[in-house]
Short mmCIF file of C-alpha atoms in Angstrom, two decimals:
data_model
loop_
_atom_site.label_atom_id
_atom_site.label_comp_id
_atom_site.label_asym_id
_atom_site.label_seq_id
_atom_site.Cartn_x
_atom_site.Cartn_y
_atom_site.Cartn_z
CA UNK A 112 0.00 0.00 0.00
CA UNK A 113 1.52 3.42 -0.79
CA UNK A 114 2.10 6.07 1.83
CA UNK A 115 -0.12 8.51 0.98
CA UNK A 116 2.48 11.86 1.67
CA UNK A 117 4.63 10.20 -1.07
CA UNK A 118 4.24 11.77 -4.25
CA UNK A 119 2.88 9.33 -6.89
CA UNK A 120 5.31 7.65 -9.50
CA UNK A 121 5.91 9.58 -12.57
CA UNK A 122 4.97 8.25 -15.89
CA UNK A 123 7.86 8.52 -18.51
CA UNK A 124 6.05 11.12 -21.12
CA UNK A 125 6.04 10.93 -24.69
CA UNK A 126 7.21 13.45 -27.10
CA UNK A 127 4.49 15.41 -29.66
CA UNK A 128 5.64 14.99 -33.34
CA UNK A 129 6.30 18.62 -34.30
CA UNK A 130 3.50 19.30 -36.74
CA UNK A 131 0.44 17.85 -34.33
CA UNK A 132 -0.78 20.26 -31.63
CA UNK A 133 -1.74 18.71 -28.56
CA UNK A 134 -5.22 18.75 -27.21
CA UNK A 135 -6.42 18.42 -23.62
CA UNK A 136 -7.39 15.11 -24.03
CA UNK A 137 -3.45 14.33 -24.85
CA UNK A 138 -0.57 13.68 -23.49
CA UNK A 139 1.62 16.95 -23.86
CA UNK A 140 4.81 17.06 -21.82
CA UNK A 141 8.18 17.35 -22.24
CA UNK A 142 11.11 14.51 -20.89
CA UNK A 143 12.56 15.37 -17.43
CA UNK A 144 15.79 16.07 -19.29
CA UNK A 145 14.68 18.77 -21.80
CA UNK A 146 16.91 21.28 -21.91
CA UNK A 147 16.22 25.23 -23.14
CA UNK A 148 19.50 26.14 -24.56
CA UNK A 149 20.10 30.05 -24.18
CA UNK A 150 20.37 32.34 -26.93
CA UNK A 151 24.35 32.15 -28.72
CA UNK A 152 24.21 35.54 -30.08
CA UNK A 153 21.96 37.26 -26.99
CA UNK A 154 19.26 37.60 -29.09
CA UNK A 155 15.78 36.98 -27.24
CA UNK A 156 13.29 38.95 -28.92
CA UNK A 157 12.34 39.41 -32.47
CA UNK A 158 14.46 42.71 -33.54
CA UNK A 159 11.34 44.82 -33.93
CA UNK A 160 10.21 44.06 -30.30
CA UNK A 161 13.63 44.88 -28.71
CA UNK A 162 11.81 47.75 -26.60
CA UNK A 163 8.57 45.78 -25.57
CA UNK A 164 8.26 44.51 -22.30
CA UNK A 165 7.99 40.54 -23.61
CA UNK A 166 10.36 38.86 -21.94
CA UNK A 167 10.64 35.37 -22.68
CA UNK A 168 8.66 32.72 -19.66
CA UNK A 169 12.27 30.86 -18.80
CA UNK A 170 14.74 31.02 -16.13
CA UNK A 171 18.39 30.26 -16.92
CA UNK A 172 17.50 26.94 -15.59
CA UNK A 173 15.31 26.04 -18.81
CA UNK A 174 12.04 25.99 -16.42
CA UNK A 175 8.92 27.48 -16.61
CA UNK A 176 7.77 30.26 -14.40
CA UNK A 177 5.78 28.86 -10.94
CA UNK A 178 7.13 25.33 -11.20
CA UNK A 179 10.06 24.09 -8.51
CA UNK A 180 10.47 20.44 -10.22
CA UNK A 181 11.04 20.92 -14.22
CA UNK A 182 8.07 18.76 -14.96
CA UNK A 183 4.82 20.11 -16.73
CA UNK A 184 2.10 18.04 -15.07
CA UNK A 185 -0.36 16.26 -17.20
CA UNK A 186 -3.23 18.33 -18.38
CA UNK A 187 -6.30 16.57 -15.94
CA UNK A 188 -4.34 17.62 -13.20
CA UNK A 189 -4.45 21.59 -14.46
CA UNK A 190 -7.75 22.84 -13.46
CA UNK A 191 -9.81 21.42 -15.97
CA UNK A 192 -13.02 22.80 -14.30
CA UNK A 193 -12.27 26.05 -15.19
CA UNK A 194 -13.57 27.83 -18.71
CA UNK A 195 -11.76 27.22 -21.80
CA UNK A 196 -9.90 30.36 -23.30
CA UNK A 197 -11.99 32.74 -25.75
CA UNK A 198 -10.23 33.74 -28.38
CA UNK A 199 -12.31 36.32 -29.59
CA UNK A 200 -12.20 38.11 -25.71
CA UNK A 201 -8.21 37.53 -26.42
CA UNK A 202 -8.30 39.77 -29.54
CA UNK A 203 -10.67 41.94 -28.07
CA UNK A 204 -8.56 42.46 -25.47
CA UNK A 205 -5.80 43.26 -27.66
CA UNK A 206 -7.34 45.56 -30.06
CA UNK A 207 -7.67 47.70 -27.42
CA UNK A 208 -4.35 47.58 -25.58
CA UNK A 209 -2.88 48.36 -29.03
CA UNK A 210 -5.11 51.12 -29.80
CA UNK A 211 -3.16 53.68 -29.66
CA UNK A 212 0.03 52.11 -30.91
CA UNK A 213 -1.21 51.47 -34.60
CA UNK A 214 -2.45 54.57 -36.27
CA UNK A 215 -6.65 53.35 -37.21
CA UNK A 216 -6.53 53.97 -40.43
CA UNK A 217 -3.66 51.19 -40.97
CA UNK A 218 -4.79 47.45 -41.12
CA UNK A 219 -1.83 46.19 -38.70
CA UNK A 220 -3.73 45.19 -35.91
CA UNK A 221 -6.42 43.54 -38.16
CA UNK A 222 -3.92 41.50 -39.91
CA UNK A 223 -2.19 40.65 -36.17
CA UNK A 224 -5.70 39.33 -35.17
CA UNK A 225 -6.38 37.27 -38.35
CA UNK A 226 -2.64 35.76 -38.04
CA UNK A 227 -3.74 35.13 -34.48
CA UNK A 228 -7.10 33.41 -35.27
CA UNK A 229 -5.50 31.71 -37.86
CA UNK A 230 -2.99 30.13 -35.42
CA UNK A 231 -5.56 30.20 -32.63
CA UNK A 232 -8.27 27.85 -34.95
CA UNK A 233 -4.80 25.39 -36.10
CA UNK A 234 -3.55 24.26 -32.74
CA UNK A 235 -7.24 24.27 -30.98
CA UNK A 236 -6.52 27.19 -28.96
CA UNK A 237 -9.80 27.50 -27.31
CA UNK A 238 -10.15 23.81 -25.61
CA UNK A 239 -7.35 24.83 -23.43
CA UNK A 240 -8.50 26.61 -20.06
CA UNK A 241 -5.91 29.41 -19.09
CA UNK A 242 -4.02 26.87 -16.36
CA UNK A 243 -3.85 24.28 -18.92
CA UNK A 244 -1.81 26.80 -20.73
CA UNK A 245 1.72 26.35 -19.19
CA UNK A 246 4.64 28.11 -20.55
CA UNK A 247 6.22 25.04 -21.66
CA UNK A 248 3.01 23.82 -23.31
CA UNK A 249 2.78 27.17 -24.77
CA UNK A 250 6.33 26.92 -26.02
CA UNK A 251 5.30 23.83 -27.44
CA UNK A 252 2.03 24.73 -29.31
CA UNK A 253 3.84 27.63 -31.08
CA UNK A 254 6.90 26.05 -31.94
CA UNK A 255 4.83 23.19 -33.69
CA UNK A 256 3.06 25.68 -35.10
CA UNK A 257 5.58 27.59 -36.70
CA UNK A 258 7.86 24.25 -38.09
CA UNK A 259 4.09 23.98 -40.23
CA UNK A 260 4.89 27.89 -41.30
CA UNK A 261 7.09 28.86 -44.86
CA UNK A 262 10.46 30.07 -44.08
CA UNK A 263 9.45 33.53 -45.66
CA UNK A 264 6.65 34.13 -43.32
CA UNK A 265 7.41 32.87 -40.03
CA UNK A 266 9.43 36.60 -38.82
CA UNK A 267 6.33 38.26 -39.47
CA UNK A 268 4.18 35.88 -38.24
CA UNK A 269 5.87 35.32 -34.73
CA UNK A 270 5.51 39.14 -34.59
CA UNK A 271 1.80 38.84 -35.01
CA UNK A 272 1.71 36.01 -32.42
CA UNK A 273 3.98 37.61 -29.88
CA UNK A 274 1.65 40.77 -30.32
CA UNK A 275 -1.44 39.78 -29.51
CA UNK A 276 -0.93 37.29 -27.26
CA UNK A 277 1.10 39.63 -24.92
CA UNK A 278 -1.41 42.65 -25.10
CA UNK A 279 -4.37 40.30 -24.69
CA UNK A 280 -3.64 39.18 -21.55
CA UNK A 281 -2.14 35.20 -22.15
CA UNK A 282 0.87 36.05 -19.88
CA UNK A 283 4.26 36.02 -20.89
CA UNK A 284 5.77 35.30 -24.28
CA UNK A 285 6.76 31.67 -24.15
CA UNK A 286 9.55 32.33 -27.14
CA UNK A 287 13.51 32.74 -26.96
CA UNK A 288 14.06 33.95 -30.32
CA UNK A 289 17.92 32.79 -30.53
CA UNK A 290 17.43 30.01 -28.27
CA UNK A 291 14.28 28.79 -30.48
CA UNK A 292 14.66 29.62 -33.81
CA UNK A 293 18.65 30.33 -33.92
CA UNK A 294 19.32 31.65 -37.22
CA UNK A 295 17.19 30.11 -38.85
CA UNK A 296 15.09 33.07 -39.70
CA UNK A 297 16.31 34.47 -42.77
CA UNK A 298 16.45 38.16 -41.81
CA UNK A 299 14.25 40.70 -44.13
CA UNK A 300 15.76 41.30 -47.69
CA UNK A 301 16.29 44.56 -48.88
CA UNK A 302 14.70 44.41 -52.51
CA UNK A 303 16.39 45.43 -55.71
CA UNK A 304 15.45 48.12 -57.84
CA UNK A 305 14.11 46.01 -60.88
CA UNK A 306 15.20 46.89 -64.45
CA UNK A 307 13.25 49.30 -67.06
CA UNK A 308 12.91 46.73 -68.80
CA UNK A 309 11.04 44.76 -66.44
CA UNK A 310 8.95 47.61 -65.55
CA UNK A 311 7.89 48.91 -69.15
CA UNK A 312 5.06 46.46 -69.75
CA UNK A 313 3.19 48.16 -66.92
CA UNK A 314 3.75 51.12 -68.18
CA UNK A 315 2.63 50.50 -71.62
CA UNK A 316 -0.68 48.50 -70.20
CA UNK A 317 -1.53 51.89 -69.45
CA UNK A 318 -2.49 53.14 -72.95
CA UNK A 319 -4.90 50.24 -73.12
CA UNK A 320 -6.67 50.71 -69.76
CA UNK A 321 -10.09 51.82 -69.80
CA UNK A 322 -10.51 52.30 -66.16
CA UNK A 323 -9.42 55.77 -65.32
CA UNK A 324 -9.73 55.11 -61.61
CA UNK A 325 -7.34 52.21 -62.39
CA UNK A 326 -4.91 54.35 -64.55
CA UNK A 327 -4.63 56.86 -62.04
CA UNK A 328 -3.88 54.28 -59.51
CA UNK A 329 -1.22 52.68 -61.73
CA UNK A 330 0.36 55.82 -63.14
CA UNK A 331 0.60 57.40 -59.71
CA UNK A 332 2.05 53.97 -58.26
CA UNK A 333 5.07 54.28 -61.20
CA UNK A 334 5.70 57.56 -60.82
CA UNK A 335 5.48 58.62 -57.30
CA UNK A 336 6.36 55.20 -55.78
CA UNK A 337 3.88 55.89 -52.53
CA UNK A 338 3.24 53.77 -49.97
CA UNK A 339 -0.04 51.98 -51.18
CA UNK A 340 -2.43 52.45 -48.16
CA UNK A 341 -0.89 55.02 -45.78
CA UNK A 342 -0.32 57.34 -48.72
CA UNK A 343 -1.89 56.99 -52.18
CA UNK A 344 -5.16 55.70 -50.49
CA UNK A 345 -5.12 58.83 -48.00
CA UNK A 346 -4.56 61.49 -50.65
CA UNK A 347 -7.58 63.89 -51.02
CA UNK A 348 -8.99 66.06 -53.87
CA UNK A 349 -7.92 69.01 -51.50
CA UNK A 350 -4.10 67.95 -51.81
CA UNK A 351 -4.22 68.89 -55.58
CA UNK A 352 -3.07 72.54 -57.01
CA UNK A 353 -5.06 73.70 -60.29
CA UNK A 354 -3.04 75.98 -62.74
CA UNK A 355 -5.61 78.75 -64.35
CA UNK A 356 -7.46 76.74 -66.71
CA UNK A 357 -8.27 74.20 -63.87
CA UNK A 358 -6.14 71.37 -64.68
CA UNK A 359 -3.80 69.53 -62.50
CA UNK A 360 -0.46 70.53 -61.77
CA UNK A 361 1.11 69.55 -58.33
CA UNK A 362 0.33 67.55 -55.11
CA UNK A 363 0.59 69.11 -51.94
CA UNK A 364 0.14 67.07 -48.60
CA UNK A 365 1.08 67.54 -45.09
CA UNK A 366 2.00 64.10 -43.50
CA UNK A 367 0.49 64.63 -40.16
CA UNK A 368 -2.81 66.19 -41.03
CA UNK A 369 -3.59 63.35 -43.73
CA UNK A 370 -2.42 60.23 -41.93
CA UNK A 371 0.69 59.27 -43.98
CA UNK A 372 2.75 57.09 -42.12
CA UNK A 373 5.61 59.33 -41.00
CA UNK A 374 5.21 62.89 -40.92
CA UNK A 375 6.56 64.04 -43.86
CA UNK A 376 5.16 66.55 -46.28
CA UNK A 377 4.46 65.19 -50.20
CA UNK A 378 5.04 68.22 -52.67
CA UNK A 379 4.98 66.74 -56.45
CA UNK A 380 5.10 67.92 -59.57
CA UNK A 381 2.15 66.44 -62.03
CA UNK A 382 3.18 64.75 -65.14
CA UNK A 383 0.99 65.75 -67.99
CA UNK A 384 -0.80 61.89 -68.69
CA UNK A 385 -1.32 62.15 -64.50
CA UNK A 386 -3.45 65.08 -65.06
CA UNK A 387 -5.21 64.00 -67.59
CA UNK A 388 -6.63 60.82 -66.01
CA UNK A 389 -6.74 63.16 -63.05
CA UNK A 390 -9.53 65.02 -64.57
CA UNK A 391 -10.91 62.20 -65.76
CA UNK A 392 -11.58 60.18 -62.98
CA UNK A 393 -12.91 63.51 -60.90
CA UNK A 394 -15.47 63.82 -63.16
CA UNK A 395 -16.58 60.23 -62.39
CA UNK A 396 -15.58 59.91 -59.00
CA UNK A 397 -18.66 59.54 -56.61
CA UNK A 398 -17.20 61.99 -54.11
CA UNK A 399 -15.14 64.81 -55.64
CA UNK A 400 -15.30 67.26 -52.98
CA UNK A 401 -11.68 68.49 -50.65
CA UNK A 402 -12.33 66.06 -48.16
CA UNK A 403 -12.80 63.06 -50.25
CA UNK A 404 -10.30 60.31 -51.02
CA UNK A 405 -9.29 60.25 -54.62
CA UNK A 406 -8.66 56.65 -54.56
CA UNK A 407 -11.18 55.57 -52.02
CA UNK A 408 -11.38 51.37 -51.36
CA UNK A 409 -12.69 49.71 -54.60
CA UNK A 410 -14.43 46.18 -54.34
CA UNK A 411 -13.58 42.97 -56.68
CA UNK A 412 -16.13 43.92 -58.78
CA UNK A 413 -15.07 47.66 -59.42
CA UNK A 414 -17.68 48.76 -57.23
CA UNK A 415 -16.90 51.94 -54.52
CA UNK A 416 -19.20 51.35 -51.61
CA UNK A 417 -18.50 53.93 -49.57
CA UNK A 418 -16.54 56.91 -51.19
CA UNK A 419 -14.30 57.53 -47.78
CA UNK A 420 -13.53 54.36 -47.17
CA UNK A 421 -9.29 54.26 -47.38
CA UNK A 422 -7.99 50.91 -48.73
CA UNK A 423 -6.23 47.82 -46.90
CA UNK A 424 -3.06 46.11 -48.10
CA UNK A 425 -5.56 43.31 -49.29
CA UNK A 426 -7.35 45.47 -51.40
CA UNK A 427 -4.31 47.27 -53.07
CA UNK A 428 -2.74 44.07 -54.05
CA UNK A 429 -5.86 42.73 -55.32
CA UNK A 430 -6.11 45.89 -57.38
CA UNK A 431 -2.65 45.33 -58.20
CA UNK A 432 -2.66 42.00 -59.43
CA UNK A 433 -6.40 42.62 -61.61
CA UNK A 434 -4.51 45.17 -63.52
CA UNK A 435 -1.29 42.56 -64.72
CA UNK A 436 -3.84 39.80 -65.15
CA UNK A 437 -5.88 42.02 -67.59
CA UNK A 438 -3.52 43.28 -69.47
CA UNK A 439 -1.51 40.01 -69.69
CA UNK A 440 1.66 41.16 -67.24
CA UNK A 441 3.52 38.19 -66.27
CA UNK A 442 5.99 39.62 -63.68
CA UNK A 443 6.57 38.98 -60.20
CA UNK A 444 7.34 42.34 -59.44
CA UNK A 445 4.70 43.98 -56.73
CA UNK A 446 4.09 47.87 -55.63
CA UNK A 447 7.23 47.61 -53.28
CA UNK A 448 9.24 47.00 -56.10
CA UNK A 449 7.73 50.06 -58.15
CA UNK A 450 8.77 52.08 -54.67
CA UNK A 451 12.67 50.83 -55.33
CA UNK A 452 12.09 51.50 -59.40
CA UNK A 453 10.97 55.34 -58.65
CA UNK A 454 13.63 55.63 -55.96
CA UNK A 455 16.24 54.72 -58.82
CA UNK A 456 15.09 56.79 -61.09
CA UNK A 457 14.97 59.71 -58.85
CA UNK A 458 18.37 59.74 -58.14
CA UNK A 459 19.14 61.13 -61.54
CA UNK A 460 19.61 64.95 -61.63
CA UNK A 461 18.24 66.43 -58.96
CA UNK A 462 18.86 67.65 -55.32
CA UNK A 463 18.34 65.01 -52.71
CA UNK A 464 15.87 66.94 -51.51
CA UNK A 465 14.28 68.25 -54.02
CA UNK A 466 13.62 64.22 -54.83
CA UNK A 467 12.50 63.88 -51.26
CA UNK A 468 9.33 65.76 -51.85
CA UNK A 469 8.80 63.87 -54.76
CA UNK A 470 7.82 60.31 -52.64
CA UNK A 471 7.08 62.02 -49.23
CA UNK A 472 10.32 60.71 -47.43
CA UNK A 473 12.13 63.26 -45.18
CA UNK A 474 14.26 65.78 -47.00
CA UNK A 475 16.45 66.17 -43.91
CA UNK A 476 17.45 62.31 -43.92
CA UNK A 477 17.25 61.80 -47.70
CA UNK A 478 19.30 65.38 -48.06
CA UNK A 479 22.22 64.10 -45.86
CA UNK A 480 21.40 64.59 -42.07
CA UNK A 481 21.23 67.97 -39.77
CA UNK A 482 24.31 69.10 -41.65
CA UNK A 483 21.55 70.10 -44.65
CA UNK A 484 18.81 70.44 -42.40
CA UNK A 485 18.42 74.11 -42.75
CA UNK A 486 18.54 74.40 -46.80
CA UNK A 487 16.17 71.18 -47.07
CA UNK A 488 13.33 73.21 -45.62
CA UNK A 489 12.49 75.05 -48.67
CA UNK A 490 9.17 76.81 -50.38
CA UNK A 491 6.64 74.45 -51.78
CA UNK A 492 6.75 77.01 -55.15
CA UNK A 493 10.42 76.23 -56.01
CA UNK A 494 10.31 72.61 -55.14
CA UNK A 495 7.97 72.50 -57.86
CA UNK A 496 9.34 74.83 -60.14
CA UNK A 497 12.65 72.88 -59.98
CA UNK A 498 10.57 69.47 -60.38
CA UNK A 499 8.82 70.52 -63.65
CA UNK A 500 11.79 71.86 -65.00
CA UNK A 501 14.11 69.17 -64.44
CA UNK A 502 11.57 65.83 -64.70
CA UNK A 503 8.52 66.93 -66.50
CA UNK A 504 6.91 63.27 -67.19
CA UNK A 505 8.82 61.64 -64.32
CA UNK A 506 9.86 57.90 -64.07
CA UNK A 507 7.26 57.12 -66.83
CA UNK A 508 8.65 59.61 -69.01
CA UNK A 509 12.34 57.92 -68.80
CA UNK A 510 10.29 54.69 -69.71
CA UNK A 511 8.68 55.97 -72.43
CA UNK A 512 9.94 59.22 -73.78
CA UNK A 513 8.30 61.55 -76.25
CA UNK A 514 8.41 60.76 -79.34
CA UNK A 515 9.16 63.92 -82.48
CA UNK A 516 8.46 62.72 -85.47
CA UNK A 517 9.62 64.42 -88.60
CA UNK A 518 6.97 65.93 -90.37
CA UNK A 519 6.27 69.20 -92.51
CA UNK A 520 6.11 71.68 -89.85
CA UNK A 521 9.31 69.99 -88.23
CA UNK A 522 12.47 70.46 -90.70
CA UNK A 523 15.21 68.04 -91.03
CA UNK A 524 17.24 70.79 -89.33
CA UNK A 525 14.72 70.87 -86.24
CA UNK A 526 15.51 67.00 -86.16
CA UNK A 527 19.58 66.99 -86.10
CA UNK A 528 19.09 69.68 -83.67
CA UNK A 529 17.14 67.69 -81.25
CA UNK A 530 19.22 64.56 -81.71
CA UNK A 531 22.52 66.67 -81.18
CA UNK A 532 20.98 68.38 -77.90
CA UNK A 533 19.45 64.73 -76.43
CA UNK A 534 22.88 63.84 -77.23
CA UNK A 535 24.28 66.54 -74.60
CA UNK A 536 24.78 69.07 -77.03
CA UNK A 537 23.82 73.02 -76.13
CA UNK A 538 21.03 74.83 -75.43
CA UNK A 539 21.61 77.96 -77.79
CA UNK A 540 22.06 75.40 -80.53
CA UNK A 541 18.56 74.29 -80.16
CA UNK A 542 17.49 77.50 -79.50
CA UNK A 543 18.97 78.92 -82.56
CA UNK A 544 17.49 76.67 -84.60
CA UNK A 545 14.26 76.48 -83.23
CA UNK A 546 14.50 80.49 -83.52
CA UNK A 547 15.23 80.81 -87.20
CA UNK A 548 12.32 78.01 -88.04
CA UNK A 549 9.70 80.34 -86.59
CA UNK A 550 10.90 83.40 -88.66
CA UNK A 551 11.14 81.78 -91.83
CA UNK A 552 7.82 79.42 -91.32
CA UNK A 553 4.07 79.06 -90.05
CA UNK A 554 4.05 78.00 -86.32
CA UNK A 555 4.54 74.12 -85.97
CA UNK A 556 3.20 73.59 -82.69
CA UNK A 557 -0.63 73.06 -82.98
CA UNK A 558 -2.66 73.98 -80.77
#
């Protein structure tokens, strides 16, 4: 007969194949020898979270917080009267810690609580009750989660994990980064600007759109490079500048009063086909007035429900990818890359910040630090002025430059001249020409 003050035997437990998530009705604890290796480079966090308070659940010892033996009981010993955890009270919870740590008219914490359900509906979340939930059973459930997960995705989807299950209240986060993972993350890869060549067909597709919602998108995507959501979908028919006749000549937008993601002011010159699909697409637009988004969220069908509604990353890539499908694109390259295309392209010519302005980054950074600072704050009239001077059809225009074609009006002459001065040649040359042609002829610009 056993002594009742002596503890029970233990039973030797079994391993969980990584891949299957254990349930309460299973056996889900670790051998008494399991040992949490620390990190070898220091690293315990994901390098985004180094400033949040996450610290990881284990001691130097390898065991879980609240446990003096090393063992993780089994799970009908851990309080299975009380309720399971709701996952929808967890998100809940976390929306509103995070509330005022994403800006609300960004989908981050939406996509953090999708990742989270996601994850939370895989590994059966919800038939665990919160003391079921050990640390090392925690550790265990993600971990065999995220061996399911592509190598690509898993940095940004421990992020999403570590987010919302911190700030909705499931205790510490039960993951050593280095210890854990190791290097096994591949670390985020700065893209490459891709080639003109590359980049043309989108371009071109553009003469053949019908859409002019859709060509403005485009066209402002290749020649601006914005950020999709947080800039081009928050731009208003107030940020535009009309030249005398009413048409289109420059964006002007102040960072903090429209919602762009960093403060920093957009002041761009507008390319000639830009204005024109401009004017276009404000003539059907269902909301035209200052307030109102020019690119407001469109559906699947080309449908705008509700003319201030700004648009998700979901809904610009689906945009995104209609417009290459239609026209027959077949090219990996996404919006990011047409940020890295204009960012090439802008480097050509013109001050650093002067080109600043052009994509809404900050002129003091992109202009070479607080040694500029002072001549990078400069009037919004001669940022433009030098803009439409020096890049009149931007990025597109460098894809696809203007064509002369000999004709009547335009003399052989006219032609060598404009070779010779495309060529590097002088101005006065041109001029000179150009000068004499008028004298001796009718004028060959039409109006």
């Amino acid at each position: 007969m056993q002594n009742p003050l002596e503890s029970p035997p233990r039973r030797r437990p079994e391993l969980v194949r990584p891949g299957s998530f254990a349930r309460p009705s299973e056996s889900f604890i670790l051998p008494l020898d399991h040992t949490f290796l620390g990190s070898e480079d220091g690293e315990n966090s994901l390098p985004e979270d180094s400033n949040e308070p996450l610290a990881s659940v284990h001691g130097t010892d390898g065991d879980p917080q609240g446990t003096d033996d090393g063992e993780v009981r089994a799970v009908g010993h851990l309080g299975a009267d009380e309720p399971a955890l709701n996952v929808d009270q967890v998100i809940a919870r976390f929306v509103d810690e995070t509330k005022n740590r994403f800006r609300p008219d960004t989908p981050t914490a939406g996509d953090y609580s999708t990742a989270f359900r996601r994850f939370a509906k895989t590994v059966g979340l919800d038939s665990f009750s919160r003391k079921q939930l050990t640390p090392k059973r925690a550790h265990k459930i993600i971990t065999d989660y995220m061996a399911t997960m592509r190598p690509g995705s898993k940095r940004w989807i421990l992020t999403a994990l570590q987010r919302v299950w911190v700030y909705g209240g499931l205790g510490p986060w039960p993951i050593d980064i280095g210890r854990d993972f190791g290097r096994s993350l591949p670390k985020p890869q700065r893209r490459e600007a891709p080639p003109d060549a590359e980049v043309l067909p989108f371009a071109k597709a553009l003469a053949k759109e019908p859409d002019a919602y859709v060509r403005v998108f485009v066209r402002m995507m290749l020649t601006y490079g914005l950020r999709p959501v947080d800039q081009l979908g928050a731009i208003r028919w107030g940020n535009i500048r009309y030249d005398e006749s009413g048409r289109p000549y420059a964006f002007v937008a102040r960072g903090v009063e429209e919602g762009f993601k960093t403060g920093s002011p957009w002041i761009a010159h507008i390319p000639s086909d830009l204005a024109t699909d401009l004017m276009e697409w404000n003539g059907k637009s269902p909301n035209s007035t200052p307030e109102a988004l020019i690119l407001p969220r469109m559906g699947k069908h080309g449908k705008i429900a509700d003319a201030m509604r700004i648009h998700s990353n979901r809904s610009t890539e689906d945009l995104w990818k209609a417009y290459t499908a239609r026209h027959g694109i077949r090219s990996a390259l996404t919006m990011a890359h047409m940020r890295h295309f204009v960012k090439r392209h802008r480097r050509k010519g013109l001050d650093p910040a002067i080109l600043a302005y052009w994509s809404g980054h900050d002129a003091k950074s992109e202009g070479g630090g607080m040694s500029l600072h002072y001549g990078t704050n400069l009037p919004v009239q001669e940022v433009l002025e030098e803009q439409s001077r020096e890049w009149p059809e931007g990025p597109i225009g460098d894809l696809i430059p203007v064509r002369v074609l000999e004709t009547a009006e335009i003399t052989p002459q006219m032609m060598n001249a404009i070779r010779e001065y495309m060529k590097g040649g002088s101005d006065s040359e041109l001029t000179t020409v150009f000068g004499e042609a008028r004298k001796k002829a009718t004028p060959f610009v039409r109006p």
